[in-house]
Amino acid sequence: MPGRFDATLSLTIFNVNIASAIFDCSAPDLDSCPDESLPEFAFIGRSNVGKSSLLNMLAGQEGLARVSPTPGFTKLINMFTINKTWRLVDLPGYGYAHLAKKHSAKFNKAVARYLKHRPNLCCVFALIDSGLEPQAMDVEFIEWLAANSVPFVLVFTKTDKISVTDVQANIAAFKERIAAWFVQPPTSFTCSAELGQGRQELLGVIDESLTAIQAEADAAMQGAGPEPAREMSARERHKKRPDLARPW
Ligand code: GTP
Ligand code: MG
């Protein structure tokens, strides 16, 4: 998993078994976010796709992030510190048409700046509703992530809501829609916060990333340079670099 975290900043032994999950702060914009010393993993996707629910499921703590059936509920960059050593970040969703345009633009600008410029952002979980056929806004958003070299994996949510066959068909159609943008298709997962499905796999993504950071930190401590990346970077995976405006 390519990340942008400076490994030399972190000499902590990580543990992906979640022993503690604590609300840290709500930031209205990038400049208000806490220090950059901890690796971060963020949840993004359309309003109501299940970002806050998935964060709670991974943290194993219902009610940690606030969940609501009302789209546009999460309005700030909400940070949660896990095991005192890394963070989960609940972001406001995009595509909530009913939100006042002025507010909507403000939230989106803050999220875009966070995604583009947060140096300790290791991986973004880009959530897509598995119950829907590909939505233009989601397709464009994934293109935007790729165009801006934001490291991400796809997570198809709410798999409990429709049949396995329909979930698979929607996922295949979505992948087909974004295929042209990638040399290597993005890694993808399915999940259901309702059933607790997908938790181990997504914690595995975090574990892999934290382990890589630790290895780089160890190598830096021993005076060696960081190991050469074994995977293609987000930048390399992306074929074209259109000058995409924020699409959402
Ligand atoms: P915003 O903060 O508004 O952007 O939404 P969000 O993406 O954080 O979604 P949230 O987690 O608040 O969930 C929205 C609604 O979807 C709530 O009613 C949840 O109970 C429901 N929901 C979330 N995940 C699942 C799931 O896996 N299965 C089902 N059936 N419902 C889910
Ligand atoms: Mg939310």
mmCIF file of C-alpha atoms and ligand atoms in Angstrom:
data_model
loop_
_atom_site.group_PDB
_atom_site.id
_atom_site.type_symbol
_atom_site.label_atom_id
_atom_site.label_comp_id
_atom_site.label_asym_id
_atom_site.label_seq_id
_atom_site.Cartn_x
_atom_site.Cartn_y
_atom_site.Cartn_z
ATOM 1 C CA MET A 1 0.000 0.000 0.000
ATOM 2 C CA PRO A 2 1.749 3.159 -1.070
ATOM 3 C CA GLY A 3 1.558 5.840 1.599
ATOM 4 C CA ARG A 4 2.849 9.326 2.180
ATOM 5 C CA PHE A 5 3.760 8.915 5.817
ATOM 6 C CA ASP A 6 7.281 9.828 6.832
ATOM 7 C CA ALA A 7 8.411 6.652 8.538
ATOM 8 C CA THR A 8 11.212 8.388 10.364
ATOM 9 C CA LEU A 9 8.586 10.180 12.439
ATOM 10 C CA SER A 10 7.265 6.949 13.877
ATOM 11 C CA LEU A 11 9.173 4.510 15.992
ATOM 12 C CA THR A 12 6.159 2.980 17.701
ATOM 13 C CA ILE A 13 5.291 -0.696 17.538
ATOM 14 C CA PHE A 14 1.813 -0.868 16.018
ATOM 15 C CA ASN A 15 -0.810 -3.392 16.919
ATOM 16 C CA VAL A 16 -3.862 -3.814 14.749
ATOM 17 C CA ASN A 17 -5.796 -5.588 17.470
ATOM 18 C CA ILE A 18 -7.865 -2.690 18.668
ATOM 19 C CA ALA A 19 -7.392 -2.165 22.388
ATOM 20 C CA SER A 20 -8.607 1.420 22.553
ATOM 21 C CA ALA A 21 -10.538 3.762 20.285
ATOM 22 C CA ILE A 22 -10.985 7.313 21.480
ATOM 23 C CA PHE A 23 -12.582 10.354 19.888
ATOM 24 C CA ASP A 24 -9.823 12.824 19.275
ATOM 25 C CA CYS A 25 -11.284 15.950 17.676
ATOM 26 C CA SER A 26 -13.541 17.401 14.980
ATOM 27 C CA ALA A 27 -11.737 19.650 12.523
ATOM 28 C CA PRO A 28 -13.524 22.000 10.128
ATOM 29 C CA ASP A 29 -10.540 22.095 7.767
ATOM 30 C CA LEU A 30 -7.027 20.792 7.161
ATOM 31 C CA ASP A 31 -5.346 23.554 9.133
ATOM 32 C CA SER A 32 -7.354 22.628 12.232
ATOM 33 C CA CYS A 33 -6.359 18.944 12.101
ATOM 34 C CA PRO A 34 -4.112 17.651 14.895
ATOM 35 C CA ASP A 35 -0.376 17.074 14.473
ATOM 36 C CA GLU A 36 0.810 14.767 11.707
ATOM 37 C CA SER A 37 2.683 12.307 13.909
ATOM 38 C CA LEU A 38 0.204 9.423 13.663
ATOM 39 C CA PRO A 39 -0.648 7.392 10.537
ATOM 40 C CA GLU A 40 -4.226 8.009 9.395
ATOM 41 C CA PHE A 41 -6.815 5.907 7.547
ATOM 42 C CA ALA A 42 -9.835 7.823 6.276
ATOM 43 C CA PHE A 43 -13.351 6.932 5.126
ATOM 44 C CA ILE A 44 -14.830 8.764 2.179
ATOM 45 C CA GLY A 45 -17.853 8.216 -0.082
ATOM 46 C CA ARG A 46 -21.276 9.592 -0.843
ATOM 47 C CA SER A 47 -23.444 10.754 2.012
ATOM 48 C CA ASN A 48 -25.239 7.836 3.634
ATOM 49 C CA VAL A 49 -22.978 5.171 2.077
ATOM 50 C CA GLY A 50 -22.036 3.938 5.550
ATOM 51 C CA LYS A 51 -18.702 5.624 6.411
ATOM 52 C CA SER A 52 -19.406 6.250 10.089
ATOM 53 C CA SER A 53 -20.966 2.798 10.493
ATOM 54 C CA LEU A 54 -17.925 1.125 8.963
ATOM 55 C CA LEU A 55 -15.564 3.097 11.198
ATOM 56 C CA ASN A 56 -17.508 1.890 14.239
ATOM 57 C CA MET A 57 -17.453 -1.667 12.966
ATOM 58 C CA LEU A 58 -13.669 -1.615 12.462
ATOM 59 C CA ALA A 59 -13.098 0.037 15.840
ATOM 60 C CA GLY A 60 -15.451 -2.499 17.434
ATOM 61 C CA GLN A 61 -17.279 0.290 19.188
ATOM 62 C CA GLU A 62 -20.874 1.110 18.351
ATOM 63 C CA GLY A 63 -21.635 4.805 18.748
ATOM 64 C CA LEU A 64 -18.007 5.946 18.480
ATOM 65 C CA ALA A 65 -18.765 7.878 15.282
ATOM 66 C CA ARG A 66 -22.315 9.161 14.988
ATOM 67 C CA VAL A 67 -24.521 7.320 12.501
ATOM 68 C CA SER A 68 -27.752 8.617 11.014
ATOM 69 C CA PRO A 69 -30.229 7.689 8.280
ATOM 70 C CA THR A 70 -30.196 11.382 7.310
ATOM 71 C CA PRO A 71 -27.698 11.978 4.476
ATOM 72 C CA GLY A 72 -25.104 14.673 5.106
ATOM 73 C CA PHE A 73 -24.911 13.918 8.824
ATOM 74 C CA THR A 74 -21.129 13.970 9.289
ATOM 75 C CA LYS A 75 -20.074 17.559 8.629
ATOM 76 C CA LEU A 76 -16.549 17.768 10.029
ATOM 77 C CA ILE A 77 -13.275 15.858 9.774
ATOM 78 C CA ASN A 78 -13.654 13.592 12.796
ATOM 79 C CA MET A 79 -10.537 11.951 14.173
ATOM 80 C CA PHE A 80 -10.369 8.864 16.382
ATOM 81 C CA THR A 81 -7.122 7.649 17.918
ATOM 82 C CA ILE A 82 -6.683 3.894 17.978
ATOM 83 C CA ASN A 83 -4.330 2.155 20.395
ATOM 84 C CA LYS A 84 -2.800 5.608 20.972
ATOM 85 C CA THR A 85 -0.711 5.036 17.831
ATOM 86 C CA TRP A 86 -2.803 5.601 14.708
ATOM 87 C CA ARG A 87 -6.054 7.250 13.642
ATOM 88 C CA LEU A 88 -9.290 6.488 11.867
ATOM 89 C CA VAL A 89 -10.776 9.546 10.180
ATOM 90 C CA ASP A 90 -14.483 9.943 9.450
ATOM 91 C CA LEU A 91 -14.993 12.433 6.621
ATOM 92 C CA PRO A 92 -18.124 14.265 5.478
ATOM 93 C CA GLY A 93 -19.684 12.623 2.435
ATOM 94 C CA TYR A 94 -20.169 14.129 -0.991
ATOM 95 C CA GLY A 95 -23.274 14.336 -3.146
ATOM 96 C CA TYR A 96 -25.767 15.516 -0.599
ATOM 97 C CA ALA A 97 -27.929 17.709 -2.800
ATOM 98 C CA HIS A 98 -30.135 19.122 -0.053
ATOM 99 C CA LEU A 99 -27.304 20.723 1.840
ATOM 100 C CA ALA A 100 -27.070 24.475 1.350
ATOM 101 C CA LYS A 101 -24.700 25.050 -1.543
ATOM 102 C CA LYS A 102 -22.503 27.373 0.467
ATOM 103 C CA HIS A 103 -21.993 24.804 3.225
ATOM 104 C CA SER A 104 -21.612 21.952 0.790
ATOM 105 C CA ALA A 105 -18.796 23.765 -1.054
ATOM 106 C CA LYS A 106 -17.056 24.508 2.245
ATOM 107 C CA PHE A 107 -17.126 20.882 3.431
ATOM 108 C CA ASN A 108 -15.969 19.614 0.074
ATOM 109 C CA LYS A 109 -13.066 22.009 -0.097
ATOM 110 C CA ALA A 110 -11.932 20.930 3.356
ATOM 111 C CA VAL A 111 -12.187 17.247 2.447
ATOM 112 C CA ALA A 112 -10.349 17.745 -0.848
ATOM 113 C CA ARG A 113 -7.521 19.591 0.911
ATOM 114 C CA TYR A 114 -7.314 16.892 3.573
ATOM 115 C CA LEU A 115 -7.128 14.123 0.950
ATOM 116 C CA LYS A 116 -4.579 15.919 -1.215
ATOM 117 C CA HIS A 117 -2.302 17.418 1.381
ATOM 118 C CA ARG A 118 -2.365 15.391 4.580
ATOM 119 C CA PRO A 119 1.136 13.842 4.630
ATOM 120 C CA ASN A 120 0.328 11.149 7.214
ATOM 121 C CA LEU A 121 -2.728 9.879 5.320
ATOM 122 C CA CYS A 122 -1.748 6.261 4.603
ATOM 123 C CA CYS A 123 -4.843 4.944 2.899
ATOM 124 C CA VAL A 124 -8.362 6.047 2.054
ATOM 125 C CA PHE A 125 -11.271 3.636 2.188
ATOM 126 C CA ALA A 126 -13.373 4.814 -0.757
ATOM 127 C CA LEU A 127 -16.878 3.544 -0.067
ATOM 128 C CA ILE A 128 -19.355 2.647 -2.800
ATOM 129 C CA ASP A 129 -22.898 1.405 -2.159
ATOM 130 C CA SER A 130 -22.962 -2.180 -3.465
ATOM 131 C CA GLY A 131 -26.732 -1.952 -3.856
ATOM 132 C CA LEU A 132 -26.539 0.578 -6.659
ATOM 133 C CA GLU A 133 -25.472 0.436 -10.273
ATOM 134 C CA PRO A 134 -22.440 2.655 -10.943
ATOM 135 C CA GLN A 135 -23.221 6.264 -10.074
ATOM 136 C CA ALA A 136 -21.504 8.952 -12.155
ATOM 137 C CA MET A 137 -20.526 10.880 -9.052
ATOM 138 C CA ASP A 138 -18.732 7.881 -7.537
ATOM 139 C CA VAL A 139 -16.959 7.081 -10.801
ATOM 140 C CA GLU A 140 -15.786 10.692 -11.088
ATOM 141 C CA PHE A 141 -14.719 10.735 -7.476
ATOM 142 C CA ILE A 142 -12.525 7.645 -7.949
ATOM 143 C CA GLU A 143 -11.007 9.294 -11.010
ATOM 144 C CA TRP A 144 -10.295 12.355 -8.874
ATOM 145 C CA LEU A 145 -8.567 10.211 -6.222
ATOM 146 C CA ALA A 146 -6.435 8.586 -8.916
ATOM 147 C CA ALA A 147 -5.668 11.884 -10.651
ATOM 148 C CA ASN A 148 -4.461 13.272 -7.342
ATOM 149 C CA SER A 149 -2.448 10.154 -6.440
ATOM 150 C CA VAL A 150 -4.384 9.595 -3.236
ATOM 151 C CA PRO A 151 -3.709 6.027 -2.000
ATOM 152 C CA PHE A 152 -7.021 4.204 -1.688
ATOM 153 C CA VAL A 153 -8.854 0.890 -1.729
ATOM 154 C CA LEU A 154 -12.456 0.456 -2.836
ATOM 155 C CA VAL A 155 -14.973 -0.791 -0.279
ATOM 156 C CA PHE A 156 -18.405 -1.858 -1.485
ATOM 157 C CA THR A 157 -20.791 -1.363 1.435
ATOM 158 C CA LYS A 158 -24.163 -2.670 2.640
ATOM 159 C CA THR A 159 -23.829 -6.100 1.025
ATOM 160 C CA ASP A 160 -26.618 -7.356 3.305
ATOM 161 C CA LYS A 161 -29.216 -5.316 1.433
ATOM 162 C CA ILE A 162 -29.396 -7.198 -1.875
ATOM 163 C CA SER A 163 -28.547 -10.632 -3.250
ATOM 164 C CA VAL A 164 -24.960 -11.763 -3.717
ATOM 165 C CA THR A 165 -25.566 -11.969 -7.476
ATOM 166 C CA ASP A 166 -26.721 -8.370 -7.676
ATOM 167 C CA VAL A 167 -23.836 -7.191 -5.480
ATOM 168 C CA GLN A 168 -21.356 -8.947 -7.770
ATOM 169 C CA ALA A 169 -23.002 -7.474 -10.876
ATOM 170 C CA ASN A 170 -22.859 -3.928 -9.464
ATOM 171 C CA ILE A 171 -19.229 -4.356 -8.427
ATOM 172 C CA ALA A 172 -18.238 -5.726 -11.839
ATOM 173 C CA ALA A 173 -20.016 -2.844 -13.580
ATOM 174 C CA PHE A 174 -18.301 -0.290 -11.347
ATOM 175 C CA LYS A 175 -14.864 -1.782 -11.949
ATOM 176 C CA GLU A 176 -15.534 -1.763 -15.669
ATOM 177 C CA ARG A 177 -16.403 1.943 -15.525
ATOM 178 C CA ILE A 178 -13.130 2.900 -13.834
ATOM 179 C CA ALA A 179 -10.852 0.374 -15.584
ATOM 180 C CA ALA A 180 -9.496 2.821 -18.154
ATOM 181 C CA TRP A 181 -7.927 4.906 -15.427
ATOM 182 C CA PHE A 182 -5.694 2.241 -13.956
ATOM 183 C CA VAL A 183 -2.779 0.094 -15.081
ATOM 184 C CA GLN A 184 -3.560 -2.165 -12.125
ATOM 185 C CA PRO A 185 -7.153 -2.212 -10.877
ATOM 186 C CA PRO A 186 -7.533 -0.833 -7.355
ATOM 187 C CA THR A 187 -7.793 -3.358 -4.548
ATOM 188 C CA SER A 188 -11.407 -3.842 -3.541
ATOM 189 C CA PHE A 189 -13.352 -5.272 -0.624
ATOM 190 C CA THR A 190 -16.946 -5.841 0.344
ATOM 191 C CA CYS A 191 -18.437 -5.140 3.736
ATOM 192 C CA SER A 192 -21.601 -5.003 5.767
ATOM 193 C CA ALA A 193 -21.494 -2.954 8.952
ATOM 194 C CA GLU A 194 -24.835 -4.548 9.762
ATOM 195 C CA LEU A 195 -23.400 -8.085 9.724
ATOM 196 C CA GLY A 196 -19.824 -7.244 10.696
ATOM 197 C CA GLN A 197 -18.667 -8.649 7.364
ATOM 198 C CA GLY A 198 -15.306 -7.501 5.936
ATOM 199 C CA ARG A 199 -13.804 -6.361 9.238
ATOM 200 C CA GLN A 200 -10.765 -8.647 9.229
ATOM 201 C CA GLU A 201 -9.950 -7.870 5.599
ATOM 202 C CA LEU A 202 -10.033 -4.110 6.142
ATOM 203 C CA LEU A 203 -8.046 -4.347 9.363
ATOM 204 C CA GLY A 204 -5.584 -6.361 7.262
ATOM 205 C CA VAL A 205 -5.132 -3.346 4.955
ATOM 206 C CA ILE A 206 -4.325 -1.203 7.974
ATOM 207 C CA ASP A 207 -2.031 -3.841 9.428
ATOM 208 C CA GLU A 208 -0.088 -4.115 6.176
ATOM 209 C CA SER A 209 0.345 -0.371 5.993
ATOM 210 C CA LEU A 210 1.427 -0.021 9.624
ATOM 211 C CA THR A 211 3.847 -2.922 9.247
ATOM 212 C CA ALA A 212 5.430 -1.239 6.208
ATOM 213 C CA ILE A 213 5.794 2.020 8.138
ATOM 214 C CA GLN A 214 7.398 0.147 11.013
ATOM 215 C CA ALA A 215 9.826 -1.609 8.650
ATOM 216 C CA GLU A 216 10.838 1.730 7.137
ATOM 217 C CA ALA A 217 11.295 3.211 10.597
ATOM 218 C CA ASP A 218 13.445 0.240 11.637
ATOM 219 C CA ALA A 219 15.538 0.561 8.474
ATOM 220 C CA ALA A 220 15.947 4.300 9.069
ATOM 221 C CA MET A 221 17.078 3.582 12.647
ATOM 222 C CA GLN A 222 19.737 1.200 11.324
ATOM 223 C CA GLY A 223 21.023 3.824 8.934
ATOM 224 C CA ALA A 224 19.749 2.125 5.794
ATOM 225 C CA GLY A 225 17.496 3.964 3.378
ATOM 226 C CA PRO A 226 13.859 2.958 3.129
ATOM 227 C CA GLU A 227 13.218 -0.301 1.292
ATOM 228 C CA PRO A 228 12.316 0.205 -2.367
ATOM 229 C CA ALA A 229 8.556 0.095 -2.847
ATOM 230 C CA ARG A 230 7.441 -3.382 -3.873
ATOM 231 C CA GLU A 231 4.083 -2.218 -5.165
ATOM 232 C CA MET A 232 3.344 0.287 -7.889
ATOM 233 C CA SER A 233 2.682 3.677 -6.377
ATOM 234 C CA ALA A 234 -0.696 5.351 -6.733
ATOM 235 C CA ARG A 235 0.908 7.712 -9.233
ATOM 236 C CA GLU A 236 2.241 4.856 -11.388
ATOM 237 C CA ARG A 237 -1.045 2.962 -11.366
ATOM 238 C CA HIS A 238 -2.777 5.918 -12.884
ATOM 239 C CA LYS A 239 -2.423 6.172 -16.651
ATOM 240 C CA LYS A 240 -3.693 9.608 -17.480
ATOM 241 C CA ARG A 241 -3.515 12.781 -15.478
ATOM 242 C CA PRO A 242 -6.437 14.933 -16.539
ATOM 243 C CA ASP A 243 -6.757 18.288 -14.872
ATOM 244 C CA LEU A 244 -9.884 17.254 -13.041
ATOM 245 C CA ALA A 245 -11.723 19.851 -11.041
ATOM 246 C CA ARG A 246 -13.314 18.524 -7.892
ATOM 247 C CA PRO A 247 -16.189 16.520 -9.347
ATOM 248 C CA TRP A 248 -18.433 16.477 -6.336
HETATM 249 P P1 GTP B 1 -23.001 10.783 6.176
HETATM 250 O O1 GTP B 1 -22.306 11.053 7.467
HETATM 251 O O2 GTP B 1 -24.337 11.393 6.097
HETATM 252 O O3 GTP B 1 -22.143 11.096 4.985
HETATM 253 O O4 GTP B 1 -23.313 9.191 6.108
HETATM 254 P P2 GTP B 1 -22.371 7.953 6.356
HETATM 255 O O5 GTP B 1 -21.717 7.567 5.083
HETATM 256 O O6 GTP B 1 -21.480 8.185 7.507
HETATM 257 O O7 GTP B 1 -23.433 6.808 6.686
HETATM 258 P P3 GTP B 1 -23.856 6.232 8.123
HETATM 259 O O8 GTP B 1 -22.793 5.341 8.661
HETATM 260 O O9 GTP B 1 -24.315 7.353 8.985
HETATM 261 O O10 GTP B 1 -25.069 5.297 7.696
HETATM 262 C C1 GTP B 1 -26.152 5.801 6.945
HETATM 263 C C2 GTP B 1 -27.326 4.843 7.107
HETATM 264 O O11 GTP B 1 -26.992 3.578 6.501
HETATM 265 C C3 GTP B 1 -27.669 4.525 8.558
HETATM 266 O O12 GTP B 1 -29.072 4.403 8.670
HETATM 267 C C4 GTP B 1 -27.007 3.178 8.815
HETATM 268 O O13 GTP B 1 -27.639 2.405 9.807
HETATM 269 C C5 GTP B 1 -27.129 2.522 7.446
HETATM 270 N N1 GTP B 1 -26.059 1.545 7.198
HETATM 271 C C6 GTP B 1 -24.745 1.745 7.314
HETATM 272 N N2 GTP B 1 -24.058 0.634 7.010
HETATM 273 C C7 GTP B 1 -24.967 -0.309 6.704
HETATM 274 C C8 GTP B 1 -24.876 -1.684 6.299
HETATM 275 O O14 GTP B 1 -23.806 -2.290 6.177
HETATM 276 N N3 GTP B 1 -26.059 -2.319 6.041
HETATM 277 C C9 GTP B 1 -27.266 -1.695 6.144
HETATM 278 N N4 GTP B 1 -28.361 -2.393 5.852
HETATM 279 N N5 GTP B 1 -27.396 -0.410 6.538
HETATM 280 C C10 GTP B 1 -26.260 0.273 6.804
HETATM 281 MG MG MG B 2 -21.151 9.855 8.668
#
